[in-house]
Amino acid sequence: MMKSVSRIAILFLAILINCAATVQAADEAPLSESKDIPAVKKALKMAPAETAIFVGDMHCGNCAKKVARKLYAVKGVTKVRTDLKIDVAIVTPQQNQQLDAKALWAAAEKSGILPIKLIGPAGVIEADEEAKKEASKPHDHAAEQTKTS
């Protein structure tokens, strides 16, 4: 009798651990892959007029500055905040102005750190699978400096 109780307890623990691992894996899915736009905006603490641009491999402060610098050049942008942990730039427009999503996308591309997904008041723009693969490749800062020298 005691052996069967022990086996049941061990089985129960194994199931519990497996469930916890599954929940944790689901929680770790990147925001850029979410289809629930209101949930993404809430998670990023975005104001209704703001636009989020998910980019590939924004791994350091210099990368974030490059992206922000190009986004500030877009007409109507007043603020850009970046989050290196989730590879996103959040853009704030001038009051009572809506930003051009295509211009923001093009600006992010010009930074050399390719955009994956844009979520804003005008809707959603998403890179195709090939572009997503290219964007997720790590880039080489040394090679970039050689190009600009």
PDB file of C-alpha atoms in Angstrom, residues 5 29 36 39 42 62-63 66 73 75 85 91 95 99-101 113 128 135 141:
ATOM      1  CA  VAL A   5       1.077   5.891  -2.504  1.00  0.00           C
ATOM      2  CA  ALA A  29       7.085  33.536 -26.211  1.00  0.00           C
ATOM      3  CA  ASP A  36      -3.107  39.779 -29.448  1.00  0.00           C
ATOM      4  CA  ALA A  39      -2.200  42.633 -24.941  1.00  0.00           C
ATOM      5  CA  LYS A  42      -0.655  46.801 -22.556  1.00  0.00           C
ATOM      6  CA  ASN A  62      24.852  51.509 -29.616  1.00  0.00           C
ATOM      7  CA  CYS A  63      22.298  49.465 -31.563  1.00  0.00           C
ATOM      8  CA  LYS A  66      21.253  53.810 -34.100  1.00  0.00           C
ATOM      9  CA  ALA A  73      14.441  61.715 -38.288  1.00  0.00           C
ATOM     10  CA  LYS A  75       8.517  63.770 -39.344  1.00  0.00           C
ATOM     11  CA  LYS A  85      15.568  42.807 -23.620  1.00  0.00           C
ATOM     12  CA  VAL A  91       7.807  55.867 -30.843  1.00  0.00           C
ATOM     13  CA  GLN A  95       0.300  65.722 -30.080  1.00  0.00           C
ATOM     14  CA  LEU A  99       2.955  58.874 -37.708  1.00  0.00           C
ATOM     15  CA  ASP A 100       3.482  57.312 -41.132  1.00  0.00           C
ATOM     16  CA  ALA A 101       3.990  53.595 -40.429  1.00  0.00           C
ATOM     17  CA  ILE A 113      18.906  46.655 -37.552  1.00  0.00           C
ATOM     18  CA  ASP A 128       7.952  38.084 -44.296  1.00  0.00           C
ATOM     19  CA  ALA A 135      16.803  40.251 -39.035  1.00  0.00           C
ATOM     20  CA  HIS A 141      29.895  46.002 -35.212  1.00  0.00           C
TER      21      HIS A 141
END
